[in-house]
mmCIF file of C-alpha atoms and ligand atoms in Angstrom:
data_model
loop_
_atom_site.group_PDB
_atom_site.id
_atom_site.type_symbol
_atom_site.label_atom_id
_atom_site.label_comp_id
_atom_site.label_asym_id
_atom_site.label_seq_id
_atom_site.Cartn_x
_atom_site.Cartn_y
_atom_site.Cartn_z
ATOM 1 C CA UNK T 1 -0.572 -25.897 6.738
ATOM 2 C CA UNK T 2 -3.495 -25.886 9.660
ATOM 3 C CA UNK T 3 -5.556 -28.568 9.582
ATOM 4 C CA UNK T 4 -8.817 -28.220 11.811
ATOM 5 C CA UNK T 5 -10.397 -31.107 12.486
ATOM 6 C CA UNK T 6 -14.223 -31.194 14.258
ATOM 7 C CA UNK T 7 -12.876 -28.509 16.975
ATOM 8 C CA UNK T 8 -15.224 -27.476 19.478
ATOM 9 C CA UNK T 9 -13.863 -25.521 22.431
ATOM 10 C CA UNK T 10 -16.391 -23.996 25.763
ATOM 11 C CA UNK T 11 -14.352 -21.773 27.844
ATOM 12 C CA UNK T 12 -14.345 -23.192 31.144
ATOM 13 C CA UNK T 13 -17.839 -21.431 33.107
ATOM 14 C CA UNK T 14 -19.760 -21.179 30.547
ATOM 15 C CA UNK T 15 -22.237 -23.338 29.350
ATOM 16 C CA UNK T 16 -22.697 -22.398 25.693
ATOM 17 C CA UNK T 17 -20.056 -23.688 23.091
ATOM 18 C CA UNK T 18 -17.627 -20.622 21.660
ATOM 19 C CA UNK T 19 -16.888 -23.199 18.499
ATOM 20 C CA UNK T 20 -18.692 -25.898 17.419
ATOM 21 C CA UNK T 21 -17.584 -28.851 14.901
ATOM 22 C CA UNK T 22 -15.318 -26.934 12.837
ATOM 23 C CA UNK T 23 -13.256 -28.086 10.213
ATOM 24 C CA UNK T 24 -11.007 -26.122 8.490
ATOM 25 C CA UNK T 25 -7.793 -26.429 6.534
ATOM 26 C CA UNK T 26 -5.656 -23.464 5.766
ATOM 27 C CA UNK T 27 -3.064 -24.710 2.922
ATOM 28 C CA UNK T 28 0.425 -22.695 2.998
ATOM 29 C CA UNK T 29 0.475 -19.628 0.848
ATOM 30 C CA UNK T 30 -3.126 -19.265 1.393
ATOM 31 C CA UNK T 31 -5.147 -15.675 2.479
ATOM 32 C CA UNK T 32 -7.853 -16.161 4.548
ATOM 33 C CA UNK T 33 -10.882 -13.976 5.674
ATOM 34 C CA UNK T 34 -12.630 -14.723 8.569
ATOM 35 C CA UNK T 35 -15.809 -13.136 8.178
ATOM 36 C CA UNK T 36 -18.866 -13.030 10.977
ATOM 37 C CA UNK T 37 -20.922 -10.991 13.272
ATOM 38 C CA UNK T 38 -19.694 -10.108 16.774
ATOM 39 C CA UNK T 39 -19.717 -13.110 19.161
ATOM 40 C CA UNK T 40 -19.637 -15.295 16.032
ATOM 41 C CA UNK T 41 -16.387 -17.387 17.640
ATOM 42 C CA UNK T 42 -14.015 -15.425 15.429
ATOM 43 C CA UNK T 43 -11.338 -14.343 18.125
ATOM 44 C CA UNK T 44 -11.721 -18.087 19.871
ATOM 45 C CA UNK T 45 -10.878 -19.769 16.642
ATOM 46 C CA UNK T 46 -8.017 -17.494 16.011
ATOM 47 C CA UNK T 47 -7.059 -18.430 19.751
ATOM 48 C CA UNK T 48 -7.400 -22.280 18.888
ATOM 49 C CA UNK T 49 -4.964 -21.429 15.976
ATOM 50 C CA UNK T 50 -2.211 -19.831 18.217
ATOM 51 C CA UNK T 51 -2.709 -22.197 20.836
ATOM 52 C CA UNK T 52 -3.630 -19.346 23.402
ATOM 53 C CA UNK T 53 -6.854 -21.974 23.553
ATOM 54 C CA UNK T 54 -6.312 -23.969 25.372
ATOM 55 C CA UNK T 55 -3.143 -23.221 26.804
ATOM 56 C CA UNK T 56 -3.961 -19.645 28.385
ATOM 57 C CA UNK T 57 -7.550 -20.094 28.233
ATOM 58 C CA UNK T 58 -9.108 -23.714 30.063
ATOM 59 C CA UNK T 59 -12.241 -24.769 28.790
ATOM 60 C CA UNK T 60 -13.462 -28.898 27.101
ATOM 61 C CA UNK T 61 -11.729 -29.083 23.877
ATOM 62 C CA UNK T 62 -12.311 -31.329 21.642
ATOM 63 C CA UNK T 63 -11.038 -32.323 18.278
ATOM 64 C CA UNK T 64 -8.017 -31.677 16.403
ATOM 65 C CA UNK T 65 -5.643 -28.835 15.590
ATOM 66 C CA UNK T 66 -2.726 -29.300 14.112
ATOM 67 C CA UNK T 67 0.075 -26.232 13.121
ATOM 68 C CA UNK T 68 2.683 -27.651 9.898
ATOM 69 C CA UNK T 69 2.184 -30.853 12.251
ATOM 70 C CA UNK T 70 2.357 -29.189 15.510
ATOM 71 C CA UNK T 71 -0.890 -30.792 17.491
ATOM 72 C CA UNK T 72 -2.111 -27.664 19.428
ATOM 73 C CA UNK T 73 -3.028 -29.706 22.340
ATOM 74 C CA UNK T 74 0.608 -31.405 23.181
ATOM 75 C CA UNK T 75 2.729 -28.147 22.294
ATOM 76 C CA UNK T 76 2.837 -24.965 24.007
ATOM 77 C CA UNK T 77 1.888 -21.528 22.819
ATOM 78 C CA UNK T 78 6.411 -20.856 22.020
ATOM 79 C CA UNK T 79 6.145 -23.390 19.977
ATOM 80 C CA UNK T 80 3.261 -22.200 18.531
ATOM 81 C CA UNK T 81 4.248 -18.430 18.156
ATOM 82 C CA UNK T 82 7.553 -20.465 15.689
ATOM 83 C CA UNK T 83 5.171 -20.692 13.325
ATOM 84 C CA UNK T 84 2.305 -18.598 13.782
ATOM 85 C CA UNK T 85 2.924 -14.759 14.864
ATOM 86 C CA UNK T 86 -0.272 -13.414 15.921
ATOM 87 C CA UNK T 87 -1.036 -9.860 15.957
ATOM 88 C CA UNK T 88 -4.524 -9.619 18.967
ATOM 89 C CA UNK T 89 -7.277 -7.298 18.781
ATOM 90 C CA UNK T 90 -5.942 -5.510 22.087
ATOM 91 C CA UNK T 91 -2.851 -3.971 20.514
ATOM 92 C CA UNK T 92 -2.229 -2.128 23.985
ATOM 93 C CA UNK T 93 -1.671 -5.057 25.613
ATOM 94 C CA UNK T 94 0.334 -6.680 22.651
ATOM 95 C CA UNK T 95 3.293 -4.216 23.138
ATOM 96 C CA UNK T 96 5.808 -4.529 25.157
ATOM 97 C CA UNK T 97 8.558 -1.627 24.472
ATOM 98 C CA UNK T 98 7.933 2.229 24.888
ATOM 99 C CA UNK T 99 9.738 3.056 21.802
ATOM 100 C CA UNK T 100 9.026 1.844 18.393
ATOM 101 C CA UNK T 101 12.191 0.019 17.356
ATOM 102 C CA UNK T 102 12.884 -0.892 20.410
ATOM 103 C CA UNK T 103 9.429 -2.656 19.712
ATOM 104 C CA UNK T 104 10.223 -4.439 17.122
ATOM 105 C CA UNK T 105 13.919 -5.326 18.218
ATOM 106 C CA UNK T 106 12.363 -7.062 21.159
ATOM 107 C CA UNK T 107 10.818 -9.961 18.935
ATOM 108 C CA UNK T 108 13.818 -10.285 16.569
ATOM 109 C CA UNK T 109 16.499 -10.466 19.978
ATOM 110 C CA UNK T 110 13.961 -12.822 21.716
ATOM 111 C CA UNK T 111 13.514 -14.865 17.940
ATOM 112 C CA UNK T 112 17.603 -15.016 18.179
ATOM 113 C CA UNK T 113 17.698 -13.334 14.389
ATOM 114 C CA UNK T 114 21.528 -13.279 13.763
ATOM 115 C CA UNK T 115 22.524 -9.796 14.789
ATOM 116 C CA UNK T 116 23.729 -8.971 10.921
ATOM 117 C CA UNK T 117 20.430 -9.238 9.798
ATOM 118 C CA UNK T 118 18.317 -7.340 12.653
ATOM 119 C CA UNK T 119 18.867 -4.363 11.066
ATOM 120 C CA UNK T 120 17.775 -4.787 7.771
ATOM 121 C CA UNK T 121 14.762 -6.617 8.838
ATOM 122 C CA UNK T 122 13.796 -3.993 11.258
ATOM 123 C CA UNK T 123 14.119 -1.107 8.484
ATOM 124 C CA UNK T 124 12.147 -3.316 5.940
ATOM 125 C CA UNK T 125 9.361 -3.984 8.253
ATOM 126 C CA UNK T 126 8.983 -0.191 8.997
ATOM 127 C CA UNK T 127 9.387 0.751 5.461
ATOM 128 C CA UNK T 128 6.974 -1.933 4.054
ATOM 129 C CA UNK T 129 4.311 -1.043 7.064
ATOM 130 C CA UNK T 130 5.209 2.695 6.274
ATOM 131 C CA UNK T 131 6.238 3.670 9.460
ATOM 132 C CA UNK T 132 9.571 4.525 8.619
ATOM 133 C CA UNK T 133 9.902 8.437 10.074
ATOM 134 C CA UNK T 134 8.037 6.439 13.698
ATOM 135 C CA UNK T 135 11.127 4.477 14.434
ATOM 136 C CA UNK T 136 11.890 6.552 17.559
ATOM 137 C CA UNK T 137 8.724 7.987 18.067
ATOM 138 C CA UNK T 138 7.554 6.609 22.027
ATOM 139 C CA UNK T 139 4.606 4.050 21.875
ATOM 140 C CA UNK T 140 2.025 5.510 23.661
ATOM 141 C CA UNK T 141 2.406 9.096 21.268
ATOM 142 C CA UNK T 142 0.922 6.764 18.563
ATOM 143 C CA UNK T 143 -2.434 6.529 17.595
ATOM 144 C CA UNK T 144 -4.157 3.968 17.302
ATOM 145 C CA UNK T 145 -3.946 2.913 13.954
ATOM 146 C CA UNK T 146 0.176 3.815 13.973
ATOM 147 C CA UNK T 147 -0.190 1.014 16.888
ATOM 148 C CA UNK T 148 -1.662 -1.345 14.695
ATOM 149 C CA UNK T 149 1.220 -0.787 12.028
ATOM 150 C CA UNK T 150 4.038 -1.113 14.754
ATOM 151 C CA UNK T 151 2.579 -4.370 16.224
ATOM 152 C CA UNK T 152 1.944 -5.752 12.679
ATOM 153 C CA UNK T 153 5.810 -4.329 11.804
ATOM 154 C CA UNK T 154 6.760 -6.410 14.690
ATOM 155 C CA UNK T 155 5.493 -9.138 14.102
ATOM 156 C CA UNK T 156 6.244 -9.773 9.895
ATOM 157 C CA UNK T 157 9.878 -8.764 10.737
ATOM 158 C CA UNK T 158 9.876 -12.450 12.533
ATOM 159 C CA UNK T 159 8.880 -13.571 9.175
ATOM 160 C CA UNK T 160 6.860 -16.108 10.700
ATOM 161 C CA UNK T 161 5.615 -18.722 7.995
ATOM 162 C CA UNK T 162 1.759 -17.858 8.870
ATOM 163 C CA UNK T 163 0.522 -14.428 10.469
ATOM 164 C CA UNK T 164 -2.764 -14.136 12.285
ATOM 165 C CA UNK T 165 -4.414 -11.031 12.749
ATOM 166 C CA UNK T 166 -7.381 -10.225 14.828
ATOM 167 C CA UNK T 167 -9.240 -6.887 13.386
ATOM 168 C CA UNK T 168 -6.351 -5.699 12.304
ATOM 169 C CA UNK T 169 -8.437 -2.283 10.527
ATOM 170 C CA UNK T 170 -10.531 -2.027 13.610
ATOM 171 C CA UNK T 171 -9.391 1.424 14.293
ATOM 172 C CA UNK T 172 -8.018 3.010 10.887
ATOM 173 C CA UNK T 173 -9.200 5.115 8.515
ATOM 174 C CA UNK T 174 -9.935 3.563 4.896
ATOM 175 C CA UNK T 175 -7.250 4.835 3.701
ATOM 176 C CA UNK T 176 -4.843 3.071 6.383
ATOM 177 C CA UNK T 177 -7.177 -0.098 6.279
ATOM 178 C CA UNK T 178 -6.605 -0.290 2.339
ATOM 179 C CA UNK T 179 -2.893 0.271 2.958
ATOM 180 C CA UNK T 180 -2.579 -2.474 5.933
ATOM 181 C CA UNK T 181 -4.285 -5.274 3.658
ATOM 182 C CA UNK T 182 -1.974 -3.977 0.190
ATOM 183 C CA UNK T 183 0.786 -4.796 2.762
ATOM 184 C CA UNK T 184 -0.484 -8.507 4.210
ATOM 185 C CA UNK T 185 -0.997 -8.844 0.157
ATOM 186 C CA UNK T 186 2.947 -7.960 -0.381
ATOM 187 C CA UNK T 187 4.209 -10.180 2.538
ATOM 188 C CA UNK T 188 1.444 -13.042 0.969
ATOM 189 C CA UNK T 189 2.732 -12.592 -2.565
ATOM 190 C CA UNK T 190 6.284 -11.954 -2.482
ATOM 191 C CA UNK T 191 7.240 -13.856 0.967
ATOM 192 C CA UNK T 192 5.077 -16.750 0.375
ATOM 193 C CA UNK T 193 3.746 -16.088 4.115
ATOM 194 C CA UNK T 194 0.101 -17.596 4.854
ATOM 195 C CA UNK T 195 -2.394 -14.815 6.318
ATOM 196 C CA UNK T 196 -5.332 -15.492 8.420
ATOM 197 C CA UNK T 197 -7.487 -12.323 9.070
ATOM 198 C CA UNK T 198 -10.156 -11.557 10.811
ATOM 199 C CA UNK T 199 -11.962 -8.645 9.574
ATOM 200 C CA UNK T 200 -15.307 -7.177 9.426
ATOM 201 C CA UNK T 201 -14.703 -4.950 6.277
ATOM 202 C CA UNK T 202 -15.781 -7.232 3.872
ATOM 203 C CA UNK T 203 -15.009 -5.093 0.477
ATOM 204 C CA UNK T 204 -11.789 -5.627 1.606
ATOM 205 C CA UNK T 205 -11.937 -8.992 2.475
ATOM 206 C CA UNK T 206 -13.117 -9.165 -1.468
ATOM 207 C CA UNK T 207 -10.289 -7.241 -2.716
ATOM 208 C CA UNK T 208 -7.494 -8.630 -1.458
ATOM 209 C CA UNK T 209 -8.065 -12.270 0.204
ATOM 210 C CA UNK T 210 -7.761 -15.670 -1.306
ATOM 211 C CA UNK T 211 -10.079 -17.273 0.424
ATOM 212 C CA UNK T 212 -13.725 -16.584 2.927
ATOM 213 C CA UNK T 213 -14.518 -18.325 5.929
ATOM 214 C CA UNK T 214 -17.629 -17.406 7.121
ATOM 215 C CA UNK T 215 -18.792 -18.032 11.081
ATOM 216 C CA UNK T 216 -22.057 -17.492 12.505
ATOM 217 C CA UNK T 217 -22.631 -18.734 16.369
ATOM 218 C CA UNK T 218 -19.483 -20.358 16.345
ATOM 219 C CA UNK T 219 -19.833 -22.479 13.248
ATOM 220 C CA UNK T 220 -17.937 -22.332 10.206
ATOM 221 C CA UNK T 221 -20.931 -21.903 7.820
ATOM 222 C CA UNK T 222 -19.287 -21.070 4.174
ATOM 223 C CA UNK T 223 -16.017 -21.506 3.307
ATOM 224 C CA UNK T 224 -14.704 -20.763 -0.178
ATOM 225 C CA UNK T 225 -13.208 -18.437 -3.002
ATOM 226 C CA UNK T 226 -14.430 -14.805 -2.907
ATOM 227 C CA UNK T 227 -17.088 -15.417 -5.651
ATOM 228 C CA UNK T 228 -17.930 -18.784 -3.907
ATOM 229 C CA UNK T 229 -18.801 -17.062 -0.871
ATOM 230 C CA UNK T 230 -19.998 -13.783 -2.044
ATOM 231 C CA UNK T 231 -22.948 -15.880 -3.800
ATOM 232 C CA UNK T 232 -24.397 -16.843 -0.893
ATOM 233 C CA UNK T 233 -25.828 -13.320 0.103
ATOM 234 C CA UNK T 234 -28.812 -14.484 1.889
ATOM 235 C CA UNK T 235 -26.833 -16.964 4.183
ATOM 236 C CA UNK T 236 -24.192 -14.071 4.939
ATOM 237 C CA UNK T 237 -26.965 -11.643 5.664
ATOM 238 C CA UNK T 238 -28.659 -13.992 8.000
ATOM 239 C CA UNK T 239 -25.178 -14.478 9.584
ATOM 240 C CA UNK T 240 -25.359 -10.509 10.276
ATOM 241 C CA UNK T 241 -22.601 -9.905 7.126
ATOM 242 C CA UNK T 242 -22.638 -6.630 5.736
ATOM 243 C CA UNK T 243 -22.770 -7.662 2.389
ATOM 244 C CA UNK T 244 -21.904 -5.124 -0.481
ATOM 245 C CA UNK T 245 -24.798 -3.221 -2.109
ATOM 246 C CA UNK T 246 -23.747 -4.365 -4.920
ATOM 247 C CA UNK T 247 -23.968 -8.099 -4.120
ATOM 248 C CA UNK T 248 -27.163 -7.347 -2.370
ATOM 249 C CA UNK T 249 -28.934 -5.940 -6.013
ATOM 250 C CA UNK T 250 -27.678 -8.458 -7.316
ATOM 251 C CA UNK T 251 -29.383 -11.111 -5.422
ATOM 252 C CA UNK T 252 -32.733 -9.406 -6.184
ATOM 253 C CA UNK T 253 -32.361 -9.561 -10.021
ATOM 254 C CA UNK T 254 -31.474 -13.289 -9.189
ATOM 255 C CA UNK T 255 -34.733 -14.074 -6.914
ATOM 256 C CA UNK T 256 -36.814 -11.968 -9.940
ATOM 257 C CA UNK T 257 -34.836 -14.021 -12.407
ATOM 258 C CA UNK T 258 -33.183 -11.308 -14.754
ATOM 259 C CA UNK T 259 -29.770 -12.567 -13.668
ATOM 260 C CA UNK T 260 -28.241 -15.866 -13.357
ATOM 261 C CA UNK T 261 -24.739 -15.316 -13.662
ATOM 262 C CA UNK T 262 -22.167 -15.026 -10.408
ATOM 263 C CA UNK T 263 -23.155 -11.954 -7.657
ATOM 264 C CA UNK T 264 -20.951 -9.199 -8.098
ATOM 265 C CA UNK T 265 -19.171 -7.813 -5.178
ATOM 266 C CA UNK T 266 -17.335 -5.356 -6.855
ATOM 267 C CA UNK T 267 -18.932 -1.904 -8.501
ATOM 268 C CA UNK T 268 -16.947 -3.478 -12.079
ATOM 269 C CA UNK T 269 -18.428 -6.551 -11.557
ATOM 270 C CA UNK T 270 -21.819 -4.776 -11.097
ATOM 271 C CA UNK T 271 -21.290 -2.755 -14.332
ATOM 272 C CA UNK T 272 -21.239 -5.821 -16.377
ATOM 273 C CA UNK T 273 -23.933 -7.473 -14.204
ATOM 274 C CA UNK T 274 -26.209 -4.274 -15.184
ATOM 275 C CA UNK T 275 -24.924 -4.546 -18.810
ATOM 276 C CA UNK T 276 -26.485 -8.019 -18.781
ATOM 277 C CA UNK T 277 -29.802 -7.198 -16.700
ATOM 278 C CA UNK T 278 -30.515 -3.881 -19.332
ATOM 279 C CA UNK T 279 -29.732 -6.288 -22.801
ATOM 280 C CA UNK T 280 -32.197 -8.939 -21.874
ATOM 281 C CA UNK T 281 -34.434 -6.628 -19.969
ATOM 282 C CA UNK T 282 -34.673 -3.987 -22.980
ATOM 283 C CA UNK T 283 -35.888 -5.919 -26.016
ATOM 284 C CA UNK T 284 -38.617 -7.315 -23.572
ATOM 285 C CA UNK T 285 -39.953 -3.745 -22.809
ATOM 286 C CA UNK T 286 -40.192 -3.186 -26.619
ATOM 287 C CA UNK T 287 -41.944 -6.015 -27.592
ATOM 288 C CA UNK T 288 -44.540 -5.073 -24.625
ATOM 289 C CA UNK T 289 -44.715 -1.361 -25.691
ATOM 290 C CA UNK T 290 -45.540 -2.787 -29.525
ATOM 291 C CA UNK T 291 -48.304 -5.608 -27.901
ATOM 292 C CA UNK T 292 -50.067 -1.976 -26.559
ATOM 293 C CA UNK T 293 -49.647 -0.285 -29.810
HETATM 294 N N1 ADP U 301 -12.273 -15.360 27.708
HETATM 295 C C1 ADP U 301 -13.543 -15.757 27.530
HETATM 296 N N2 ADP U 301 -14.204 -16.407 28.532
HETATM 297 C C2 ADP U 301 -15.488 -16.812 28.371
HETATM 298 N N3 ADP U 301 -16.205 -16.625 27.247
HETATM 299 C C3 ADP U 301 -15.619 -15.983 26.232
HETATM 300 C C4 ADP U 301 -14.263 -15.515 26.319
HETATM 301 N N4 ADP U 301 -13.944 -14.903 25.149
HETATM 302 C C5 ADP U 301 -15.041 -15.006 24.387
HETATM 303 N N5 ADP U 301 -16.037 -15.645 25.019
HETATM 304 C C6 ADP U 301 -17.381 -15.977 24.478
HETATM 305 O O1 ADP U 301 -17.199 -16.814 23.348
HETATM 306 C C7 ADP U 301 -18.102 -16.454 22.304
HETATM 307 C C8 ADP U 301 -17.322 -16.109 21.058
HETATM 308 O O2 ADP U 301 -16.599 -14.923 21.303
HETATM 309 P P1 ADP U 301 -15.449 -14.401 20.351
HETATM 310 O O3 ADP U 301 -14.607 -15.537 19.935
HETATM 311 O O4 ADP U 301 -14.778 -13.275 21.055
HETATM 312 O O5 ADP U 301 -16.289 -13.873 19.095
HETATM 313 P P2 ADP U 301 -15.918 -12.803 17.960
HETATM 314 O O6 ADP U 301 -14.440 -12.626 17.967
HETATM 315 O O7 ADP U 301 -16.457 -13.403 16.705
HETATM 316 O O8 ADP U 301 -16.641 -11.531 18.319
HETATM 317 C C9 ADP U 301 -18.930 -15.308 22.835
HETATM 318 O O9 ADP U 301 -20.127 -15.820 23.341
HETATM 319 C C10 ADP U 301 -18.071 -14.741 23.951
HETATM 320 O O10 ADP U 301 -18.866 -14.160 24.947
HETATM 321 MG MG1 MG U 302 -13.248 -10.932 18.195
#
């Protein structure tokens, strides 16, 4: 569990504050979205998490973090990276090996994985990130979004108890983006793992995580289940969220007061949301087409 208590962190220089008074806890088992538009404090909080803040980068931190107990402040980032493997927005400079296995048998050699196991972990991690015919394929071959699968490969074959990823999608196609979160969803649901990503997709954010955090000028401004969250589509728009079209209808019929129930993010939930607004809407229209009769 991460417990977050009034954090605020300014990187050392600068005058403005990159995170201001959050708190934040992340139970175990949970999937979390971090949501928000660029500059938003997104990448510093994740930093705060993995202890990169303030260890690697000085600034005036204040508040609490604490990792399953770990204080952020007293422990370093190895102790950190035990139970948090972070996978950064800058893959390049993430990865370490020139070939692919080699990639991944770094972390599991420098985790001291008992040797019978490195194997089996290293083919499930490829398999599961499906990246199985890249194994010897060199590094820098890759593009960008087989990078993003290696250095996620890597870092789930560590089995860490919590993974961290920072715009993990930020160069794949859909397709790929769809079939990186299905896999964060697998390692969530069948390993128990916690997942923290930051993401700007936000149908997929709806699709597959637990939870939405929501940060605007390095606040924490909503925080909640999908619907929770979603509901609030003038505060996410103001944040600079992309909001569904969907959601963003359904806010209208909500200001004009033809719907009232939850805001739909996805196109099913907008099919019953429309089955709703054309029931009450239609006997109204008759009984205003027999007034002019
Ligand atoms: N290494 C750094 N040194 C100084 N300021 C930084 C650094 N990294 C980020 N910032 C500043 O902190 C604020 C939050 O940035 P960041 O956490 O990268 O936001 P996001 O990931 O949401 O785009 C921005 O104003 C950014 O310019
Ligand atoms: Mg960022």
């Amino acid at each position: 569990m991460i417990q977050i208590k009034d954090l605020s962190f300014r990187y050392r220089g600068s005058s403005e504050y990159a995170l201001s008074r959050i708190n934040l806890e992340i139970p175990d088992g949970d999937f979390l979205g971090i949501i928000g538009s660029s500059g938003a404090g997104k990448s510093t909080l994740s930093y705060g998490i993995n202890g990169l803040v303030p260890h690697h980068f000085p600034g005036d931190f204040y508040g609490e973090l604490t990792i399953n107990g770990l204080d952020s402040l007293s422990s370093g980032t190895e102790a950190i990276a035990q139970e948090v493997g972070s996978v950064f927005q800058d893959i390049d400079a993430q990865m370490v090996a020139s070939v692919v296995e080699d990639e991944i048998l770094f972390g599991l050699e420098n985790f001291r994985v008992p040797r019978e196991e490195i194997e089996e972990r290293l083919e499930n991690a490829l398999s599961a990130a499906g990246i199985a015919e890249l194994k010897t394929r060199t590094i820098r071959s890759l593009s960008g979004g087989q990078k993003q699968k290696v250095a996620i490969a890597a870092i789930t074959a560590l089995r860490p108890g919590i993974i961290l990823l920072d715009e993990p999608t930020g160069e794949l196609d859909p397709q790929s983006s769809w079939n990186i979160f299905a896999y964060l969803k697998e390692l969530n649901d069948q390993y128990g793992i916690t997942i923290i990503v930051i993401e700007q997709k936000i149908l997929l954010l709806c699709e597959f995580v637990k939870r939405l955090a929501v940060m605007d000028k390095g606040a924490l401004i909503l925080e909640g289940d999908v619907p929770a969250v979603m509901g609030h589509a003038d505060t996410l728009k103001a944040a600079g969220v992309n909001i569904p079209r969907v959601t963003e209808l359904g806010s209208k019929f909500a200001v004009r007061n033809w719907y009232h129930g939850d805001l739909p993010y996805t196109l099913a939930q907008g099919e019953v949301m429309m089955g709703q607004v054309l029931s009450w809407k239609q006997p109204a229209q008759e009984e205003s087409s027999h007034a002019a009769l």
